[in-house]
Coordinates of N, CA and C in Angstrom, one line a residue:
M1 N 104.4 104.5 108.3 CA 103.1 104.0 108.4 C 102.0 105.0 108.2
K2 N 102.3 106.2 108.8 CA 101.4 107.4 108.7 C 101.2 107.7 107.2
F3 N 102.2 107.7 106.4 CA 102.1 108.0 105.0 C 101.2 107.0 104.3
K4 N 101.4 105.7 104.6 CA 100.5 104.7 104.0 C 99.1 104.8 104.4
S5 N 98.9 105.2 105.7 CA 97.5 105.4 106.2 C 96.8 106.6 105.5
N6 N 97.6 107.6 105.2 CA 97.1 108.8 104.5 C 96.6 108.4 103.1
I7 N 97.5 107.6 102.5 CA 97.1 107.1 101.1 C 95.8 106.3 101.1
L8 N 95.7 105.4 102.1 CA 94.5 104.6 102.2 C 93.3 105.4 102.4
T9 N 93.4 106.4 103.3 CA 92.3 107.3 103.7 C 91.9 108.1 102.4
F10 N 92.9 108.6 101.7 CA 92.6 109.4 100.5 C 91.9 108.5 99.4
T11 N 92.3 107.3 99.3 CA 91.7 106.4 98.3 C 90.2 106.1 98.7
I12 N 90.0 105.9 100.0 CA 88.6 105.6 100.4 C 87.8 106.9 100.2
T13 N 88.3 108.0 100.5 CA 87.6 109.3 100.3 C 87.2 109.5 98.9
I14 N 88.2 109.3 98.0 CA 87.9 109.4 96.6 C 86.7 108.5 96.1
F15 N 86.8 107.2 96.6 CA 85.8 106.2 96.3 C 84.4 106.7 96.8
L16 N 84.3 107.1 98.0 CA 83.1 107.6 98.5 C 82.6 108.8 97.8
S17 N 83.5 109.7 97.4 CA 83.1 110.9 96.6 C 82.5 110.5 95.3
V18 N 83.1 109.5 94.6 CA 82.6 109.0 93.4 C 81.2 108.5 93.5
V19 N 81.0 107.7 94.6 CA 79.7 107.1 94.8 C 78.6 108.2 95.1
L20 N 79.0 109.2 95.9 CA 78.0 110.3 96.2 C 77.7 111.1 94.9
I21 N 78.7 111.4 94.1 CA 78.5 112.2 92.9 C 77.6 111.4 91.9
T22 N 77.9 110.1 91.8 CA 77.1 109.2 90.9 C 75.6 109.2 91.3
N23 N 75.4 109.0 92.6 CA 74.0 109.0 93.1 C 73.3 110.3 93.0
S24 N 74.1 111.4 93.2 CA 73.5 112.8 93.1 C 73.0 113.1 91.7
Y25 N 73.8 112.7 90.8 CA 73.4 113.0 89.4 C 72.6 112.0 88.7
G26 N 72.2 111.0 89.4 CA 71.4 109.9 88.9 C 72.0 109.1 87.8
L27 N 73.3 108.9 87.9 CA 74.0 108.1 86.9 C 73.9 106.6 87.1
G28 N 73.1 106.2 88.1 CA 73.0 104.8 88.3 C 74.0 104.2 89.3
E29 N 73.9 103.0 89.6 CA 74.8 102.4 90.6 C 76.1 102.0 89.9
L30 N 77.2 102.1 90.6 CA 78.5 101.7 90.1 C 78.6 100.2 90.1
K31 N 79.2 99.6 89.0 CA 79.4 98.2 88.9 C 80.9 97.9 89.4
I32 N 80.9 97.2 90.5 CA 82.2 97.0 91.2 C 82.6 95.5 91.2
G33 N 83.9 95.3 91.1 CA 84.4 93.9 91.1 C 85.6 93.9 92.0
V34 N 85.9 92.7 92.5 CA 87.1 92.5 93.4 C 87.9 91.3 92.8
V35 N 89.2 91.5 92.8 CA 90.1 90.4 92.3 C 91.1 90.1 93.4
N36 N 91.2 88.8 93.8 CA 92.2 88.4 94.8 C 93.5 88.0 94.0
L37 N 94.4 89.0 94.1 CA 95.6 88.8 93.3 C 96.4 87.6 93.7
S38 N 96.5 87.3 95.0 CA 97.2 86.1 95.5 C 96.7 84.9 94.8
S39 N 95.4 84.7 94.8 CA 94.8 83.5 94.2 C 95.1 83.5 92.7
V40 N 95.0 84.6 92.0 CA 95.3 84.6 90.6 C 96.7 84.2 90.3
F41 N 97.6 84.8 91.0 CA 99.0 84.5 90.8 C 99.3 83.0 91.0
E42 N 98.7 82.5 92.1 CA 98.9 81.1 92.5 C 98.4 80.1 91.4
K43 N 97.3 80.5 90.8 CA 96.7 79.5 89.8 C 96.9 79.8 88.4
Y44 N 97.8 80.8 88.1 CA 98.2 81.2 86.7 C 99.2 80.1 86.2
T45 N 98.8 79.5 85.1 CA 99.7 78.4 84.6 C 101.1 78.9 84.2
K46 N 101.1 80.2 83.7 CA 102.4 80.7 83.3 C 103.3 80.9 84.5
R47 N 102.8 81.2 85.7 CA 103.6 81.3 86.9 C 104.2 79.9 87.3
E48 N 103.4 78.9 87.1 CA 103.8 77.5 87.3 C 105.0 77.2 86.4
E49 N 104.9 77.6 85.2 CA 106.1 77.3 84.3 C 107.3 78.1 84.7
F50 N 107.1 79.3 85.1 CA 108.2 80.2 85.6 C 108.8 79.5 86.8
D51 N 108.0 79.0 87.7 CA 108.6 78.4 88.9 C 109.4 77.2 88.6
K52 N 109.0 76.4 87.6 CA 109.8 75.2 87.2 C 111.1 75.7 86.6
Q53 N 111.1 76.7 85.8 CA 112.4 77.2 85.2 C 113.3 77.7 86.3
L54 N 112.8 78.5 87.2 CA 113.6 79.1 88.3 C 114.2 78.0 89.2
K55 N 113.4 77.0 89.5 CA 113.9 75.9 90.3 C 115.0 75.1 89.6
A56 N 114.8 74.9 88.3 CA 115.8 74.2 87.5 C 117.1 75.1 87.4
L57 N 117.0 76.4 87.3 CA 118.1 77.3 87.2 C 118.8 77.3 88.6
E58 N 118.1 77.3 89.7 CA 118.6 77.3 91.0 C 119.4 76.0 91.3
K59 N 118.8 74.9 90.9 CA 119.5 73.6 91.1 C 120.8 73.5 90.3
G60 N 120.8 74.1 89.0 CA 122.0 74.1 88.2 C 123.1 74.9 88.9
Y61 N 122.7 76.1 89.5 CA 123.7 76.9 90.2 C 124.2 76.2 91.4
E62 N 123.3 75.5 92.1 CA 123.8 74.8 93.3 C 124.7 73.7 93.0
K63 N 124.4 73.0 91.9 CA 125.3 71.9 91.4 C 126.7 72.4 91.1
T64 N 126.7 73.5 90.4 CA 128.0 74.1 90.0 C 128.8 74.5 91.2
V65 N 128.2 75.2 92.2 CA 128.8 75.6 93.4 C 129.4 74.4 94.2
N66 N 128.6 73.4 94.3 CA 129.0 72.2 95.0 C 130.2 71.5 94.4
E67 N 130.2 71.5 93.0 CA 131.3 70.9 92.3 C 132.6 71.7 92.6
K68 N 132.5 73.0 92.6 CA 133.6 73.9 92.8 C 134.1 73.6 94.3
R69 N 133.2 73.5 95.2 CA 133.5 73.3 96.6 C 134.2 71.9 96.8
E70 N 133.7 70.9 96.1 CA 134.4 69.6 96.2 C 135.8 69.6 95.6
T71 N 136.0 70.3 94.5 CA 137.3 70.4 94.0 C 138.3 71.1 94.9
I72 N 137.8 72.1 95.6 CA 138.7 72.8 96.6 C 139.0 71.9 97.8
M73 N 138.0 71.1 98.2 CA 138.3 70.2 99.3 C 139.3 69.1 98.9
I74 N 139.3 68.6 97.7 CA 140.2 67.7 97.2 C 141.6 68.3 97.1
L75 N 141.7 69.5 96.7 CA 143.0 70.2 96.6 C 143.6 70.4 98.0
R76 N 142.7 70.7 98.9 CA 143.2 70.9 100.3 C 143.8 69.6 100.9
E77 N 143.1 68.5 100.6 CA 143.6 67.2 101.0 C 145.0 66.9 100.4
E78 N 145.1 67.2 99.1 CA 146.3 67.0 98.4 C 147.4 67.9 99.0
A79 N 147.1 69.2 99.3 CA 148.1 70.1 99.8 C 148.6 69.6 101.2
G80 N 147.6 69.0 102.0 CA 148.0 68.5 103.3 C 149.0 67.4 103.3
L81 N 149.2 66.7 102.2 CA 150.1 65.6 102.1 C 151.5 66.1 101.6
L82 N 151.6 67.4 101.2 CA 152.9 67.9 100.8 C 153.6 68.6 101.9
D83 N 154.9 68.7 101.8 CA 155.7 69.3 102.8 C 155.4 70.8 102.9
M84 N 155.4 71.3 104.2 CA 155.2 72.7 104.5 C 156.3 73.5 103.9
G85 N 155.9 74.6 103.1 CA 156.9 75.5 102.6 C 157.5 75.0 101.2
S86 N 157.1 73.8 100.8 CA 157.6 73.3 99.5 C 157.0 74.1 98.4
E87 N 157.7 74.1 97.2 CA 157.2 74.8 96.1 C 155.9 74.2 95.6
S88 N 155.8 72.9 95.6 CA 154.6 72.2 95.1 C 153.4 72.5 96.0
R89 N 153.6 72.6 97.4 CA 152.5 73.0 98.3 C 152.1 74.4 98.1
N90 N 153.1 75.3 97.9 CA 152.7 76.7 97.7 C 151.9 76.9 96.4
K91 N 152.2 76.2 95.4 CA 151.5 76.3 94.1 C 150.0 75.7 94.4
K92 N 150.0 74.6 95.1 CA 148.6 74.1 95.4 C 147.8 75.0 96.2
E93 N 148.4 75.7 97.2 CA 147.6 76.7 98.0 C 147.2 77.9 97.2
E94 N 148.1 78.3 96.2 CA 147.7 79.4 95.3 C 146.5 79.0 94.5
E95 N 146.5 77.8 94.0 CA 145.4 77.3 93.2 C 144.1 77.2 94.0
I96 N 144.2 76.8 95.3 CA 143.1 76.7 96.2 C 142.5 78.1 96.4
Q97 N 143.4 79.1 96.6 CA 142.9 80.5 96.8 C 142.2 81.0 95.6
K98 N 142.7 80.7 94.4 CA 142.1 81.2 93.2 C 140.7 80.6 93.0
R99 N 140.7 79.2 93.2 CA 139.4 78.5 93.0 C 138.4 79.0 94.1
S100 N 138.8 79.3 95.3 CA 137.9 79.8 96.3 C 137.3 81.1 95.9
I101 N 138.1 82.0 95.4 CA 137.6 83.3 94.9 C 136.6 83.1 93.8
D102 N 137.0 82.2 92.9 CA 136.1 81.9 91.7 C 134.8 81.4 92.2
M103 N 134.8 80.5 93.2 CA 133.5 80.0 93.7 C 132.7 81.1 94.4
E104 N 133.3 81.9 95.1 CA 132.6 83.0 95.8 C 131.9 84.0 94.8
V105 N 132.7 84.3 93.7 CA 132.2 85.2 92.7 C 131.0 84.6 92.0
F106 N 131.1 83.3 91.7 CA 130.1 82.6 91.0 C 128.8 82.5 91.8
A107 N 129.0 82.2 93.1 CA 127.9 82.1 94.0 C 127.1 83.4 94.1
K108 N 127.9 84.5 94.2 CA 127.3 85.9 94.2 C 126.5 86.2 92.9
F109 N 127.1 85.8 91.8 CA 126.5 86.0 90.5 C 125.2 85.2 90.5
A110 N 125.2 84.0 90.9 CA 124.0 83.1 90.9 C 122.9 83.7 91.7
E111 N 123.2 84.2 92.9 CA 122.2 84.8 93.8 C 121.6 86.0 93.1
Q112 N 122.4 86.9 92.6 CA 121.9 88.1 92.0 C 121.1 87.8 90.7
N113 N 121.5 86.9 90.0 CA 120.8 86.5 88.7 C 119.4 85.9 89.1
L114 N 119.4 85.1 90.1 CA 118.1 84.5 90.5 C 117.1 85.6 91.0
L115 N 117.6 86.5 91.8 CA 116.8 87.6 92.3 C 116.3 88.5 91.1
K116 N 117.1 88.7 90.1 CA 116.8 89.4 88.9 C 115.7 88.7 88.2
K117 N 115.8 87.4 88.0 CA 114.8 86.6 87.3 C 113.5 86.6 88.0
Y118 N 113.5 86.4 89.4 CA 112.3 86.5 90.1 C 111.6 87.8 89.9
K119 N 112.3 88.9 89.9 CA 111.7 90.2 89.8 C 111.1 90.4 88.4
E120 N 111.9 89.9 87.3 CA 111.4 90.0 86.0 C 110.1 89.2 85.8
Y121 N 110.1 88.0 86.3 CA 108.9 87.1 86.2 C 107.7 87.7 86.9
F122 N 108.0 88.2 88.1 CA 106.9 88.8 88.9 C 106.3 90.0 88.1
E123 N 107.1 90.8 87.5 CA 106.6 91.9 86.8 C 105.9 91.5 85.5
D124 N 106.4 90.5 84.9 CA 105.8 89.9 83.7 C 104.3 89.4 84.0
I125 N 104.2 88.6 85.0 CA 102.9 88.1 85.4 C 102.0 89.2 85.9
Y126 N 102.5 90.2 86.6 CA 101.6 91.3 87.1 C 101.1 92.0 85.9
V127 N 101.9 92.3 84.9 CA 101.5 93.0 83.7 C 100.4 92.2 83.0
D128 N 100.6 90.9 82.9 CA 99.5 90.0 82.2 C 98.2 90.1 83.0
V129 N 98.3 90.0 84.3 CA 97.0 90.0 85.1 C 96.3 91.3 85.0
T130 N 97.0 92.4 85.2 CA 96.4 93.7 85.2 C 95.8 94.0 83.8
K131 N 96.5 93.6 82.7 CA 96.0 93.8 81.4 C 94.6 93.1 81.2
E132 N 94.6 91.8 81.6 CA 93.3 91.0 81.5 C 92.2 91.6 82.3
V133 N 92.5 92.1 83.5 CA 91.5 92.7 84.3 C 90.9 93.9 83.7
K134 N 91.8 94.8 83.0 CA 91.3 95.9 82.3 C 90.4 95.6 81.2
I135 N 90.8 94.6 80.4 CA 90.0 94.1 79.2 C 88.7 93.6 79.7
F136 N 88.7 92.8 80.8 CA 87.5 92.2 81.3 C 86.5 93.3 81.8
A137 N 87.1 94.3 82.5 CA 86.3 95.3 83.1 C 85.6 96.1 82.0
K138 N 86.3 96.5 80.9 CA 85.8 97.3 79.8 C 84.7 96.5 79.1
E139 N 85.0 95.2 78.8 CA 84.0 94.4 78.1 C 82.7 94.1 78.9
N140 N 82.8 94.2 80.2 CA 81.7 93.9 81.1 C 81.1 95.1 81.8
N141 N 81.6 96.3 81.4 CA 81.1 97.5 81.9 C 81.3 97.7 83.4
Y142 N 82.4 97.3 83.9 CA 82.7 97.6 85.3 C 83.3 99.0 85.4
D143 N 82.9 99.6 86.6 CA 83.3 101.0 86.9 C 84.6 101.0 87.7
L144 N 84.7 100.0 88.7 CA 85.8 99.9 89.6 C 86.2 98.5 89.8
I145 N 87.4 98.2 89.8 CA 87.9 96.8 90.2 C 88.9 97.0 91.3
F146 N 88.6 96.4 92.5 CA 89.5 96.5 93.6 C 90.4 95.3 93.7
K147 N 91.6 95.5 94.2 CA 92.6 94.5 94.4 C 92.5 94.0 95.9
N148 N 92.4 92.7 96.0 CA 92.4 92.2 97.4 C 93.5 91.1 97.6
E149 N 94.1 91.1 98.7 CA 95.2 90.1 99.0 C 95.0 89.6 100.4
E150 N 95.4 88.4 100.7 CA 95.3 87.9 102.0 C 96.7 87.8 102.6
P151 N 97.2 88.8 103.3 CA 98.5 88.9 103.8 C 98.7 87.9 105.0
E152 N 99.9 87.4 105.1 CA 100.3 86.6 106.3 C 100.6 87.5 107.4
L153 N 99.7 87.4 108.5 CA 99.8 88.4 109.6 C 100.9 88.1 110.6
K154 N 101.4 86.9 110.6 CA 102.4 86.5 111.6 C 103.7 87.3 111.3
S155 N 104.1 88.2 112.3 CA 105.3 89.0 112.1 C 105.9 89.2 113.5
K156 N 107.3 89.2 113.4 CA 108.0 89.4 114.7 C 108.0 90.9 115.1
E157 N 108.0 91.8 114.1 CA 108.0 93.2 114.3 C 106.7 93.9 114.1
I158 N 106.3 94.8 115.0 CA 105.0 95.5 114.9 C 104.9 96.3 113.6
S159 N 106.1 96.8 113.1 CA 106.1 97.6 111.9 C 105.7 96.7 110.7
D160 N 106.2 95.5 110.7 CA 105.8 94.5 109.6 C 104.3 94.2 109.7
L161 N 103.8 94.0 110.9 CA 102.4 93.7 111.0 C 101.5 94.9 110.5
Q162 N 102.0 96.1 110.9 CA 101.2 97.3 110.5 C 101.2 97.4 109.0
F163 N 102.4 97.1 108.3 CA 102.5 97.2 106.9 C 101.5 96.2 106.2
K164 N 101.6 95.0 106.7 CA 100.7 93.9 106.1 C 99.3 94.2 106.2
I165 N 98.9 94.8 107.4 CA 97.5 95.2 107.6 C 97.1 96.4 106.6
G166 N 98.1 97.3 106.5 CA 97.9 98.4 105.6 C 97.7 98.2 104.2
I167 N 98.3 97.1 103.6 CA 98.2 96.8 102.2 C 96.9 96.1 101.9
K168 N 96.1 95.6 102.9 CA 94.8 95.0 102.6 C 93.8 96.1 102.5
S169 N 93.4 96.4 101.3 CA 92.5 97.5 101.1 C 91.0 97.1 101.1
V170 N 90.7 95.8 101.0 CA 89.3 95.3 101.0 C 89.1 94.4 102.2
L171 N 88.3 94.7 103.2 CA 88.0 93.9 104.3 C 87.0 92.8 104.1
Y172 N 86.0 93.1 103.3 CA 84.9 92.2 103.0 C 84.3 92.4 101.6
Y173 N 84.0 91.3 101.0 CA 83.2 91.5 99.7 C 82.5 90.2 99.5
S174 N 81.3 90.3 98.8 CA 80.5 89.1 98.6 C 80.9 88.4 97.3
D175 N 80.4 87.2 97.2 CA 80.7 86.4 96.0 C 80.2 87.1 94.7
A176 N 79.2 87.9 94.9 CA 78.6 88.6 93.7 C 79.6 89.5 93.0
V177 N 80.5 90.1 93.8 CA 81.5 91.0 93.2 C 82.8 90.4 92.9
D178 N 83.0 89.2 93.3 CA 84.3 88.5 93.2 C 84.4 88.0 91.8
I179 N 85.4 88.6 91.0 CA 85.6 88.1 89.6 C 86.9 87.4 89.5
T180 N 87.4 86.9 90.6 CA 88.7 86.2 90.6 C 88.6 84.9 89.7
P181 N 87.6 84.1 89.9 CA 87.5 82.9 89.0 C 87.5 83.2 87.5
Q182 N 86.8 84.2 87.2 CA 86.7 84.6 85.7 C 88.1 85.0 85.2
I183 N 88.8 85.8 86.0 CA 90.1 86.3 85.6 C 91.1 85.1 85.5
I184 N 91.0 84.2 86.4 CA 91.9 83.0 86.3 C 91.7 82.2 85.1
E185 N 90.4 82.0 84.8 CA 90.0 81.2 83.6 C 90.5 81.9 82.3
I186 N 90.3 83.2 82.3 CA 90.6 84.0 81.1 C 92.1 84.0 80.8
I187 N 92.9 84.3 81.8 CA 94.4 84.4 81.6 C 95.0 83.0 81.3
N188 N 94.4 81.9 81.8 CA 95.0 80.6 81.5 C 94.6 80.2 80.1
K189 N 93.3 80.5 79.7 CA 92.9 80.2 78.3 C 93.7 81.0 77.3
R190 N 93.9 82.3 77.5 CA 94.7 83.1 76.6 C 96.2 82.6 76.5
Y191 N 96.7 82.3 77.7 CA 98.1 81.8 77.8 C 98.2 80.5 77.0
S192 N 97.3 79.6 77.2 CA 97.3 78.3 76.5 C 97.1 78.5 75.0
S193 N 96.2 79.4 74.5 CA 96.0 79.5 73.1 C 97.1 80.3 72.4
N194 N 97.9 81.1 73.1 CA 99.0 81.8 72.5 C 100.3 81.0 72.5
G195 N 100.3 79.8 73.0 CA 101.4 78.9 73.0 C 102.3 79.1 74.2
K196 N 102.1 78.2 75.1 CA 102.7 78.3 76.5 C 104.2 78.7 76.5
K197 N 105.0 77.7 76.1 CA 106.5 77.9 76.3 C 107.1 78.9 75.5
E198 N 106.4 79.3 74.4 CA 107.0 80.3 73.5 C 107.0 81.7 74.2
N199 N 106.0 81.8 75.2 CA 105.9 83.1 75.9 C 106.8 83.3 77.1
I200 N 107.5 82.2 77.4 CA 108.3 82.3 78.7 C 109.8 82.6 78.3
P201 N 110.3 83.7 78.9 CA 111.7 84.0 78.6 C 112.6 82.9 79.2
K202 N 113.6 82.5 78.5 CA 114.5 81.4 78.9 C 115.4 81.9 80.0
C203 N 115.7 81.0 81.0 CA 116.6 81.4 82.1 C 118.0 81.2 81.6
R204 N 118.8 82.2 81.9 CA 120.2 82.1 81.6 C 121.1 82.6 82.8

């Protein structure tokens, strides 16, 4: 936590230094904007499409795992009707073991693939948003754009609470510097004009 606090202190120090230097040399006031990333992510149409694909993929995986589990249950019932130690029962139990391993391997693969997709989609959306923020800032002569998020402060561990408080870099800003609505409108318009579903990687 001390390391994170040092970074935050360094960032604030740099910002104040820039303001002082700007005022000292008569370069005029800085034009500052703030973007609420949580709000942008939530209202980005592309993220909604991603969510639909991920939910469909997750349901598909769940269906496959349930089918495998049901098959194993049926085999166990069939094995229970056979004589203990018989060749037919031994074969049935071997099949159950193989199918159980297959189900576990598939479930692990499904979990890892979903996590991978979530990571890829988050990165993809983050790149989109930051790109549009930079374009907007240059076109409208902004000097600084701050990121703001509204972290959920309910935490069981004090370390988690400290981290969540630490990542919130902007405590207050007026509507005058809030460019969140403009960014949301811009990214959704560009996404729509570029062809929605063509820009979404297919889940596999």
